[in-house]
PDB file of C-alpha atoms in Angstrom:
ATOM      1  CA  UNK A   1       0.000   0.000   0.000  1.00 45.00           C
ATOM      2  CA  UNK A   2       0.916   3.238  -0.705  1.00 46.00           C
ATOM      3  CA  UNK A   3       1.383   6.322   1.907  1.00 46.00           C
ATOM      4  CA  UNK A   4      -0.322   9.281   1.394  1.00 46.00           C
ATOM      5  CA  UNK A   5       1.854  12.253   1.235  1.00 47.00           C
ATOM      6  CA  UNK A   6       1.227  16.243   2.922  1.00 46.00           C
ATOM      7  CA  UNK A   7       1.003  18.125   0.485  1.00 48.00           C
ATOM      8  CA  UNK A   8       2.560  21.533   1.988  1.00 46.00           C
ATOM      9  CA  UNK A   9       1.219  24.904   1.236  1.00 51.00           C
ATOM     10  CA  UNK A  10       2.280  26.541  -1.976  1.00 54.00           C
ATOM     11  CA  UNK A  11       3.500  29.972  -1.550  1.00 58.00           C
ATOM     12  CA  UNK A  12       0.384  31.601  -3.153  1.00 55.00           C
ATOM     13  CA  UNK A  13      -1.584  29.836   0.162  1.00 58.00           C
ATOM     14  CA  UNK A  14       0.735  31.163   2.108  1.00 59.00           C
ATOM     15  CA  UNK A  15       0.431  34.705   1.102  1.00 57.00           C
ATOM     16  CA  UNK A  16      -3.423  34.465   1.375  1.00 61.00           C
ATOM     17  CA  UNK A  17      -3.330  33.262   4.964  1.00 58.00           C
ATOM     18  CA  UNK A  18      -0.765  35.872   5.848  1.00 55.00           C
ATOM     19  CA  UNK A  19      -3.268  38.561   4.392  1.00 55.00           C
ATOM     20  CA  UNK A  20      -6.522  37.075   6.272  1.00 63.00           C
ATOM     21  CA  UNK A  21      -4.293  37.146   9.323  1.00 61.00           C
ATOM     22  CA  UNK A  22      -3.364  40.659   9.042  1.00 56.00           C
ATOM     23  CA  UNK A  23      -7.008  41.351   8.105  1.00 60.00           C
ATOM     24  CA  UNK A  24      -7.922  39.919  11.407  1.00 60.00           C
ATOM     25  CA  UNK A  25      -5.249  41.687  13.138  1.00 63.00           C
ATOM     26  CA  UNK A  26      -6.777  45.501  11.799  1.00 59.00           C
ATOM     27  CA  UNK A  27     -10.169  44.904  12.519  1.00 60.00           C
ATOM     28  CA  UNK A  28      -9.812  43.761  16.114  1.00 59.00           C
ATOM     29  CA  UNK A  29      -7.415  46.963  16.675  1.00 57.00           C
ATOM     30  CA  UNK A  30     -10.637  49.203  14.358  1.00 59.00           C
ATOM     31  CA  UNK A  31     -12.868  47.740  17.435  1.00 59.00           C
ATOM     32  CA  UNK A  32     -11.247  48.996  19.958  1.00 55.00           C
ATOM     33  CA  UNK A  33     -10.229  52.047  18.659  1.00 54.00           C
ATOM     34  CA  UNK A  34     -14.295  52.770  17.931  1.00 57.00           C
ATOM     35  CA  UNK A  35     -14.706  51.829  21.482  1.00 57.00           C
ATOM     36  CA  UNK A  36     -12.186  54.376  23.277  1.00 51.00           C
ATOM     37  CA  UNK A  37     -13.664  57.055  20.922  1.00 53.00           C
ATOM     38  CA  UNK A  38     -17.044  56.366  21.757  1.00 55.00           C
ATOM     39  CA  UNK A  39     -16.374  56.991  25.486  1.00 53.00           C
ATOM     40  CA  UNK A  40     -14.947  60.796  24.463  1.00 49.00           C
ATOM     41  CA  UNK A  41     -16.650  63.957  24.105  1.00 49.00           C
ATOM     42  CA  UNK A  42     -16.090  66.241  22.304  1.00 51.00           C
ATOM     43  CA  UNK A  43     -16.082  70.618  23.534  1.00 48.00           C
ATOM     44  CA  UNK A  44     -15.058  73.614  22.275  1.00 49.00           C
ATOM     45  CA  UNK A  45     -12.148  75.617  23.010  1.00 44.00           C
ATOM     46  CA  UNK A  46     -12.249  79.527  24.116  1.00 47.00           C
ATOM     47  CA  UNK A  47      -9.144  79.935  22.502  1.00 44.00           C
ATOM     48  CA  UNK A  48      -9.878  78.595  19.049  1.00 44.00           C
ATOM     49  CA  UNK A  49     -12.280  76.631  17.594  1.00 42.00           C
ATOM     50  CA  UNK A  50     -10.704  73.184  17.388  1.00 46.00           C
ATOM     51  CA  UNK A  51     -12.867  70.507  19.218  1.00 45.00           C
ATOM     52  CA  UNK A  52     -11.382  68.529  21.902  1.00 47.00           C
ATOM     53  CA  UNK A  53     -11.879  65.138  23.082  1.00 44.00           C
ATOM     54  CA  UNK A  54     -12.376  64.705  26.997  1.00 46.00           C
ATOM     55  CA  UNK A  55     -12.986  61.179  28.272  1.00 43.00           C
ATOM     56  CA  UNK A  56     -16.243  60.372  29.711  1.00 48.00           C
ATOM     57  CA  UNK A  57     -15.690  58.792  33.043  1.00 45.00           C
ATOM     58  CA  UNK A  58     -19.708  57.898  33.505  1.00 49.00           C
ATOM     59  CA  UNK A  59     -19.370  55.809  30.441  1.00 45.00           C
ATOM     60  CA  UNK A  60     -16.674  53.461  32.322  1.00 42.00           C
ATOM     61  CA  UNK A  61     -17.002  51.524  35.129  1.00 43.00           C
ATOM     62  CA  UNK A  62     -14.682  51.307  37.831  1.00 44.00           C
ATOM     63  CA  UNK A  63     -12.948  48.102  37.110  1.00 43.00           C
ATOM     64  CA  UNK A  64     -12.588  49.253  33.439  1.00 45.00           C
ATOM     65  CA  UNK A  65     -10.275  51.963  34.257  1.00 45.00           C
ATOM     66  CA  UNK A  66      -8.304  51.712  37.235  1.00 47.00           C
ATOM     67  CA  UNK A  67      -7.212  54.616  39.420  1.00 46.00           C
ATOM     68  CA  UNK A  68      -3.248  56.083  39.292  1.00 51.00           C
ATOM     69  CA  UNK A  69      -2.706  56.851  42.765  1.00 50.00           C
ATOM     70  CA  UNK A  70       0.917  57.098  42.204  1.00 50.00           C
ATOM     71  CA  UNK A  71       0.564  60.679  39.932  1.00 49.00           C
ATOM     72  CA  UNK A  72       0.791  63.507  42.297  1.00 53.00           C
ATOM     73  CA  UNK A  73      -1.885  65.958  40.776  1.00 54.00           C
ATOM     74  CA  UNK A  74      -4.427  62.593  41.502  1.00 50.00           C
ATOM     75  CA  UNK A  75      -5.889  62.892  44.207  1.00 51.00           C
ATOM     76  CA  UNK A  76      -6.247  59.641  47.022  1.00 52.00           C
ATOM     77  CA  UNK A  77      -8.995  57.459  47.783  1.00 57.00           C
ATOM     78  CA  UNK A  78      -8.751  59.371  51.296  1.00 58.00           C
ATOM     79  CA  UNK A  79      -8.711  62.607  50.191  1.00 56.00           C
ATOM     80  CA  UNK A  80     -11.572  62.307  47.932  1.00 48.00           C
ATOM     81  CA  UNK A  81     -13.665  60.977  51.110  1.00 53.00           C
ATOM     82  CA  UNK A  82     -12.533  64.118  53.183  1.00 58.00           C
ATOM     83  CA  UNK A  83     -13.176  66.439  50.601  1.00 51.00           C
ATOM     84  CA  UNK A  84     -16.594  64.729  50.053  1.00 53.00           C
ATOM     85  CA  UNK A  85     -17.070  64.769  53.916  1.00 51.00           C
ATOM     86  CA  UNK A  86     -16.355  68.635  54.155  1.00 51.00           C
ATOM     87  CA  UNK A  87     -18.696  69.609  51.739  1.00 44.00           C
ATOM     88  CA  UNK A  88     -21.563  67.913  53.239  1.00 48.00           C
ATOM     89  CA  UNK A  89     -21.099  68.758  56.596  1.00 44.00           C
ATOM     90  CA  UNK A  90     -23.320  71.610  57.850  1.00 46.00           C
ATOM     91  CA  UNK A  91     -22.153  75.298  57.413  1.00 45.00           C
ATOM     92  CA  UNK A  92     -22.410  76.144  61.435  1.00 44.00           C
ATOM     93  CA  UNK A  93     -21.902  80.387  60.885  1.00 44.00           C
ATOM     94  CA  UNK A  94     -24.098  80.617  58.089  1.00 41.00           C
ATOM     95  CA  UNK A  95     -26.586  78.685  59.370  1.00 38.00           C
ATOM     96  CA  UNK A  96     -26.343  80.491  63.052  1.00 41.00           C
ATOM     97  CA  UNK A  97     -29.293  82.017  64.117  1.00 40.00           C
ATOM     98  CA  UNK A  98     -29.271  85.767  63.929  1.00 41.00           C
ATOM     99  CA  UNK A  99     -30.164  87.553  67.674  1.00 46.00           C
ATOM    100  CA  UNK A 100     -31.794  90.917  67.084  1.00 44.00           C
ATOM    101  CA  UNK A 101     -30.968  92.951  70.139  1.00 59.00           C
ATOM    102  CA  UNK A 102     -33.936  95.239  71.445  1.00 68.00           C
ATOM    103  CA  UNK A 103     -33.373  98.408  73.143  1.00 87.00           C
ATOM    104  CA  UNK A 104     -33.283  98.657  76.960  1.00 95.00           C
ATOM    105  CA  UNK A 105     -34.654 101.679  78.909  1.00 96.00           C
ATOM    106  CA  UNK A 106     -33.620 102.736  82.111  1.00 97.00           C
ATOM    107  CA  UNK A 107     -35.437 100.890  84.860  1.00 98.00           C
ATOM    108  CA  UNK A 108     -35.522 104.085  87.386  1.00 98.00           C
ATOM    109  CA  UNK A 109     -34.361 107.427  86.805  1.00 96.00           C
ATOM    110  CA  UNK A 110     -31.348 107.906  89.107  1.00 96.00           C
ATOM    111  CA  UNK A 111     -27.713 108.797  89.669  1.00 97.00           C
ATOM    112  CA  UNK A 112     -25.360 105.769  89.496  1.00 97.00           C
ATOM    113  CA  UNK A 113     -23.645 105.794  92.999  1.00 97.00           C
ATOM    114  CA  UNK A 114     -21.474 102.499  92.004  1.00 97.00           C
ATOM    115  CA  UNK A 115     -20.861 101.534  88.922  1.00 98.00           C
ATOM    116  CA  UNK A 116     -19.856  97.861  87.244  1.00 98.00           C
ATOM    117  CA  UNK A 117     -16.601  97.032  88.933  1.00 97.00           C
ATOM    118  CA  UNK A 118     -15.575  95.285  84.979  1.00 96.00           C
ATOM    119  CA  UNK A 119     -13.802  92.086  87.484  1.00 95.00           C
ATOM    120  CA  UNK A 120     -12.028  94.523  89.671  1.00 96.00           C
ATOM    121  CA  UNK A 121     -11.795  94.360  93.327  1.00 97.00           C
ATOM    122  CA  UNK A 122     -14.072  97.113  95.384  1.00 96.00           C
ATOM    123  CA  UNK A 123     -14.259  97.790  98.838  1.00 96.00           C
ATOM    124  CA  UNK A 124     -18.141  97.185 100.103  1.00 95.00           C
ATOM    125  CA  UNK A 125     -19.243 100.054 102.490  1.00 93.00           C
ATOM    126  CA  UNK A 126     -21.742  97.522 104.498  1.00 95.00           C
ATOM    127  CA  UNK A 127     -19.236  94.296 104.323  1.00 94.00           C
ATOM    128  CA  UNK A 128     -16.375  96.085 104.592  1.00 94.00           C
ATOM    129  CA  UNK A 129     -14.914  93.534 102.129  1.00 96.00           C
ATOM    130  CA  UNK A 130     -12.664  93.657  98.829  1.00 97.00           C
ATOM    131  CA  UNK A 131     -15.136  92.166  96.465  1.00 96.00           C
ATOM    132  CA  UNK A 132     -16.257  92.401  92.644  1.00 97.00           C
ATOM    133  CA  UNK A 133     -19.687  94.617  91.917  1.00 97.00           C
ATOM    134  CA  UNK A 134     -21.359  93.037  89.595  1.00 97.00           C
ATOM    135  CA  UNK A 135     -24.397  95.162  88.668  1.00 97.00           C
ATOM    136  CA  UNK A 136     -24.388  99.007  89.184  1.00 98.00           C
ATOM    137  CA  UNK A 137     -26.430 100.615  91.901  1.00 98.00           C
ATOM    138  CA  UNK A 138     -28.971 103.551  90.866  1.00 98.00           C
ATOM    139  CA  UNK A 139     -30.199 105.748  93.320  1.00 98.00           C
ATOM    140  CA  UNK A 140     -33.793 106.708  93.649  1.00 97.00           C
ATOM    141  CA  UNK A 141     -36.366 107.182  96.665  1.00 97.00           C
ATOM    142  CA  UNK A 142     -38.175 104.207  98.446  1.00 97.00           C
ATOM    143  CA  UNK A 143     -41.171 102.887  97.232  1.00 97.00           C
ATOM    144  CA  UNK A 144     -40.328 104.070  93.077  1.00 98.00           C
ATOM    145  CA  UNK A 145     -41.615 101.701  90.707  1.00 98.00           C
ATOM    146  CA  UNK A 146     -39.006 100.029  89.149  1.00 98.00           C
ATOM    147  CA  UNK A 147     -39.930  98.868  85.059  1.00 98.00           C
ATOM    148  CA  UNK A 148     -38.938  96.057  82.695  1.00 97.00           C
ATOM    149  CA  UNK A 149     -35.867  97.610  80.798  1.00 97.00           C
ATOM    150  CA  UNK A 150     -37.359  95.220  77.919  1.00 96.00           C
ATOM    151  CA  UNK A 151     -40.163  92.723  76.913  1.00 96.00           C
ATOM    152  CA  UNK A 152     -39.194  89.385  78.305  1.00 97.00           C
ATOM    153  CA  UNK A 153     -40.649  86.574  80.666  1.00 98.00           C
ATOM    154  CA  UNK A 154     -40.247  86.115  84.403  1.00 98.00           C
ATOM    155  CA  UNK A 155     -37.463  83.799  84.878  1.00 98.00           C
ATOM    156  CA  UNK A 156     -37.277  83.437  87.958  1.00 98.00           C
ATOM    157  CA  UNK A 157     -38.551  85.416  91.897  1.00 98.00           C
ATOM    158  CA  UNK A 158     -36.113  85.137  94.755  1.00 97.00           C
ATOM    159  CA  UNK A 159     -35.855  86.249  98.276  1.00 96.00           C
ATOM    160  CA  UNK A 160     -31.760  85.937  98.531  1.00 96.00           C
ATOM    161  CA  UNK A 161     -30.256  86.897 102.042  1.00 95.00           C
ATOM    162  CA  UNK A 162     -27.563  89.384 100.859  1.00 95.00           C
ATOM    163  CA  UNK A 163     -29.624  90.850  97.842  1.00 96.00           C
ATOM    164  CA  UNK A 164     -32.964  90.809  99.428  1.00 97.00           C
ATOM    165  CA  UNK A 165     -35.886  90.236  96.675  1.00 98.00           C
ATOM    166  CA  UNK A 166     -34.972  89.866  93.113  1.00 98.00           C
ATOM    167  CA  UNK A 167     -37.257  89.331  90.214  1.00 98.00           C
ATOM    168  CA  UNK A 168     -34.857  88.021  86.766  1.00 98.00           C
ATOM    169  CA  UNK A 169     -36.093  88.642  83.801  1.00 98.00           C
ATOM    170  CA  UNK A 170     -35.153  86.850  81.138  1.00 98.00           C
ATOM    171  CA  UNK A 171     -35.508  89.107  77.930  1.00 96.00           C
ATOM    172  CA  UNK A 172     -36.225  88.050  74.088  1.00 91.00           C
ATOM    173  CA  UNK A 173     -32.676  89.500  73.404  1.00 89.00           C
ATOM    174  CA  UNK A 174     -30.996  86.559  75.217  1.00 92.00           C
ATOM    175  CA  UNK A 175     -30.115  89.387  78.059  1.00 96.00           C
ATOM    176  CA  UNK A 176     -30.815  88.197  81.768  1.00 98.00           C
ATOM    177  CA  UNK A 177     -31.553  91.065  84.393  1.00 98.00           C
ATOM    178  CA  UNK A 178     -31.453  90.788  87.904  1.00 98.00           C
ATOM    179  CA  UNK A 179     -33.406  93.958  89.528  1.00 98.00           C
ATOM    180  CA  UNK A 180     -32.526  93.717  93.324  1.00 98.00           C
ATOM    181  CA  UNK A 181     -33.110  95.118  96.591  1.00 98.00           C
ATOM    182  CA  UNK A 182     -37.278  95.030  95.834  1.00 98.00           C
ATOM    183  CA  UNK A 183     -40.211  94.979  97.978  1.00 98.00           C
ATOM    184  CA  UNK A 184     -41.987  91.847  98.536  1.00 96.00           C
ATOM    185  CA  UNK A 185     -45.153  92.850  97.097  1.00 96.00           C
ATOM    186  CA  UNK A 186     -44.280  92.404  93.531  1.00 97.00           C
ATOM    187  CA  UNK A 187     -46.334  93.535  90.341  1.00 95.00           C
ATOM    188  CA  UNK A 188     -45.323  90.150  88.030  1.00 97.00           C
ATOM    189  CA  UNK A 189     -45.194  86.225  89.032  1.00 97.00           C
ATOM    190  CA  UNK A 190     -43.068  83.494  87.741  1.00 97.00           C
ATOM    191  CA  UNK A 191     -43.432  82.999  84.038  1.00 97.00           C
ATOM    192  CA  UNK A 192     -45.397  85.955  83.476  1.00 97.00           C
ATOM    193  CA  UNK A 193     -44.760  87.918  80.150  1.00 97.00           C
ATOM    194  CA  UNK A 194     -43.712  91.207  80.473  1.00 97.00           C
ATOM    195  CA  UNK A 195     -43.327  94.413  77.789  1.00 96.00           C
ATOM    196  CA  UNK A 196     -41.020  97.336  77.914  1.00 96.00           C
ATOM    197  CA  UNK A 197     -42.119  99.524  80.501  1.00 96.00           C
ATOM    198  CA  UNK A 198     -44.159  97.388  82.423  1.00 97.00           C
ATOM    199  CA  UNK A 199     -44.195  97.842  86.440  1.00 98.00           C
ATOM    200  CA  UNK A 200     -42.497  94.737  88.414  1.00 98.00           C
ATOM    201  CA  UNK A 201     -42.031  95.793  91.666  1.00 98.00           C
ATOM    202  CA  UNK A 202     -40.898  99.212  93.953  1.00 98.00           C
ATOM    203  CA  UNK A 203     -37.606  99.659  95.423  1.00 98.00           C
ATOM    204  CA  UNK A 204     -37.382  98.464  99.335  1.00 97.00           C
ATOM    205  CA  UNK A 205     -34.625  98.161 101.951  1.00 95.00           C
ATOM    206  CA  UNK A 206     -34.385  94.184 101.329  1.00 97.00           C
ATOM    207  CA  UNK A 207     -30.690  94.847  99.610  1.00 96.00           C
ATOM    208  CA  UNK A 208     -28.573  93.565 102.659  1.00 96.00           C
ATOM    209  CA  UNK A 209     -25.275  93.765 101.425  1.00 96.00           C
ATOM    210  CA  UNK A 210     -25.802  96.937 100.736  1.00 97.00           C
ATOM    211  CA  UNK A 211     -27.806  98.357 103.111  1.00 96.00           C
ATOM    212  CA  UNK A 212     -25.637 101.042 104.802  1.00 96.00           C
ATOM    213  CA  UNK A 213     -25.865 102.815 101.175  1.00 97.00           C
ATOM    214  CA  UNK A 214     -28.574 105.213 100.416  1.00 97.00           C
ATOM    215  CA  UNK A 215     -31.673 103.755  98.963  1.00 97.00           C
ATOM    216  CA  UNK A 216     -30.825 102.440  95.367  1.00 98.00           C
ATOM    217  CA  UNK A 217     -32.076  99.439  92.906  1.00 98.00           C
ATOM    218  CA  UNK A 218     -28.901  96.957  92.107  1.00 98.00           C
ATOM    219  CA  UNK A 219     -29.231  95.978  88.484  1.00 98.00           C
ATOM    220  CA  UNK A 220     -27.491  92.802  87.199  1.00 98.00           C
ATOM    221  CA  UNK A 221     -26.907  92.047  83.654  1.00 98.00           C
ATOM    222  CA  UNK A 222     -25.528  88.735  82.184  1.00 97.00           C
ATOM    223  CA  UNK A 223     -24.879  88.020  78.829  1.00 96.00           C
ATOM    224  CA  UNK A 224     -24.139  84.214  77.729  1.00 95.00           C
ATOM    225  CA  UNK A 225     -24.016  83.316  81.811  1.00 95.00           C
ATOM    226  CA  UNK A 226     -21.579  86.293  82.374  1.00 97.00           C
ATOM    227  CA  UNK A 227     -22.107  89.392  84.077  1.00 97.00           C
ATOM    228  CA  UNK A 228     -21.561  92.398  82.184  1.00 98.00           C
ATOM    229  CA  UNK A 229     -22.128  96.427  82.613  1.00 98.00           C
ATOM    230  CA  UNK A 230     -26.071  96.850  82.677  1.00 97.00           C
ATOM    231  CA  UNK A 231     -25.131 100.315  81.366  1.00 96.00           C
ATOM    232  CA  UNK A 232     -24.029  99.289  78.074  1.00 96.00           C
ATOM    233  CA  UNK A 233     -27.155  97.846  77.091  1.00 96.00           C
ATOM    234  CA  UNK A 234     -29.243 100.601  78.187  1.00 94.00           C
ATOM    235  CA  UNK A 235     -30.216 102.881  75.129  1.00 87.00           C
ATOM    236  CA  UNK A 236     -30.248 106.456  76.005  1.00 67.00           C
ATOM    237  CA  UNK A 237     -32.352 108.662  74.044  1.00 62.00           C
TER     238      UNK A 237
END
């Protein structure tokens, strides 16, 4: 029996197969290239008017294109959550409420006998002590009314051993005043709403620590839990 030979290709086969290779070869490289240029976009420069071509991220996923956080002018995983993190979180100033401070009259008409003592040390004529004064004193006669400097609510009525009867008011403003040294028989009650003007009490000898003084109201002012000079709130007009 005879054995069938291979016949090998002629070198006209060859050529054809090296052609349908390279054919092959283009096409694959057309698809891709149609892919990458379907993912840009193009825009217009300012400068001239020759388009061009910005990739479109949204078009990729994230496996597709992985990110270089080697380069420099990339910025990390971490700093992309902080900045992300920063924007979100709530502007605290601009959103701050806004107080609207409302004028204060004078409670009595009067002669300031001692002023705010601004933290210094004072000697007390009826204690005979070195000691802050907190509140300035006004003079004026027993039994003058003594009025709400501002509208406000009655924070709080208390008979205190050194300052005798004082009525707080709390005022829309965010002021608390202290008016001191009172009678007993007051014109306003705990929680009570009050206006500018409005009667709360008349001045009395309850004012123990500072009784050897002539008659006088003590007026306390705090601001934000801190006492500061009831004089520079009062509007004068």
């Amino acid at each position: 029996m005879k054995k069938s030979k291979k016949t090998l290709p002629t070198g006209k086969s060859m050529a054809i197969a090296v052609v349908l290779g390279v054919a092959a070869i283009s096409a694959a490289s057309l698809a891709a290239y149609n892919s990458t240029m379907n993912r840009l976009t193009p825009t217009q420069s300012d400068k001239d008017t020759e388009s061009t071509w910005v990739f479109d991220a949204d078009s990729v996923s994230g496996s597709d294109v992985p990110a270089n956080n080697s380069a420099d002018d990339v910025p990390k995983n971490d700093e992309v959550k902080e900045a992300e993190a920063e924007v979100s979180a709530p502007a605290e100033e601009v959103n701050k409420p806004v107080v609207i401070e409302a004028r204060n009259i004078m409670p009595v008409n009067g002669e300031i006998s001692h002023p705010f003592s601004n933290g210094e040390l004072v000697k007390s004529e009826t204690l005979g002590v070195w000691k802050t004064h907190d509140g300035c004193d006004i003079l004026c006669e027993l039994g003058t009314d003594v009025l709400s400097m501002s509208s406000g609510v009655i924070k709080e009525i208390a008979e205190d051993p050194l300052w005798g009867v004082t009525v707080i008011v709390e005022q829309e403003n965010g002021l608390e005043v202290h008016y001191c040294g009172l009678a007993k028989e007051l014109s306003v009650k705990t929680g009570q709403n009050v206006q500018e003007g409005a009667v709360i009490g008349k001045i009395s000898d309850t004012c123990q620590a500072e009784i050897l003084q002539p008659s006088h109201l003590h007026l306390g002012v705090k601001q934000g839990g801190k006492w500061i000079d009831p004089m520079s709130v009062i509007t004068t007009e």
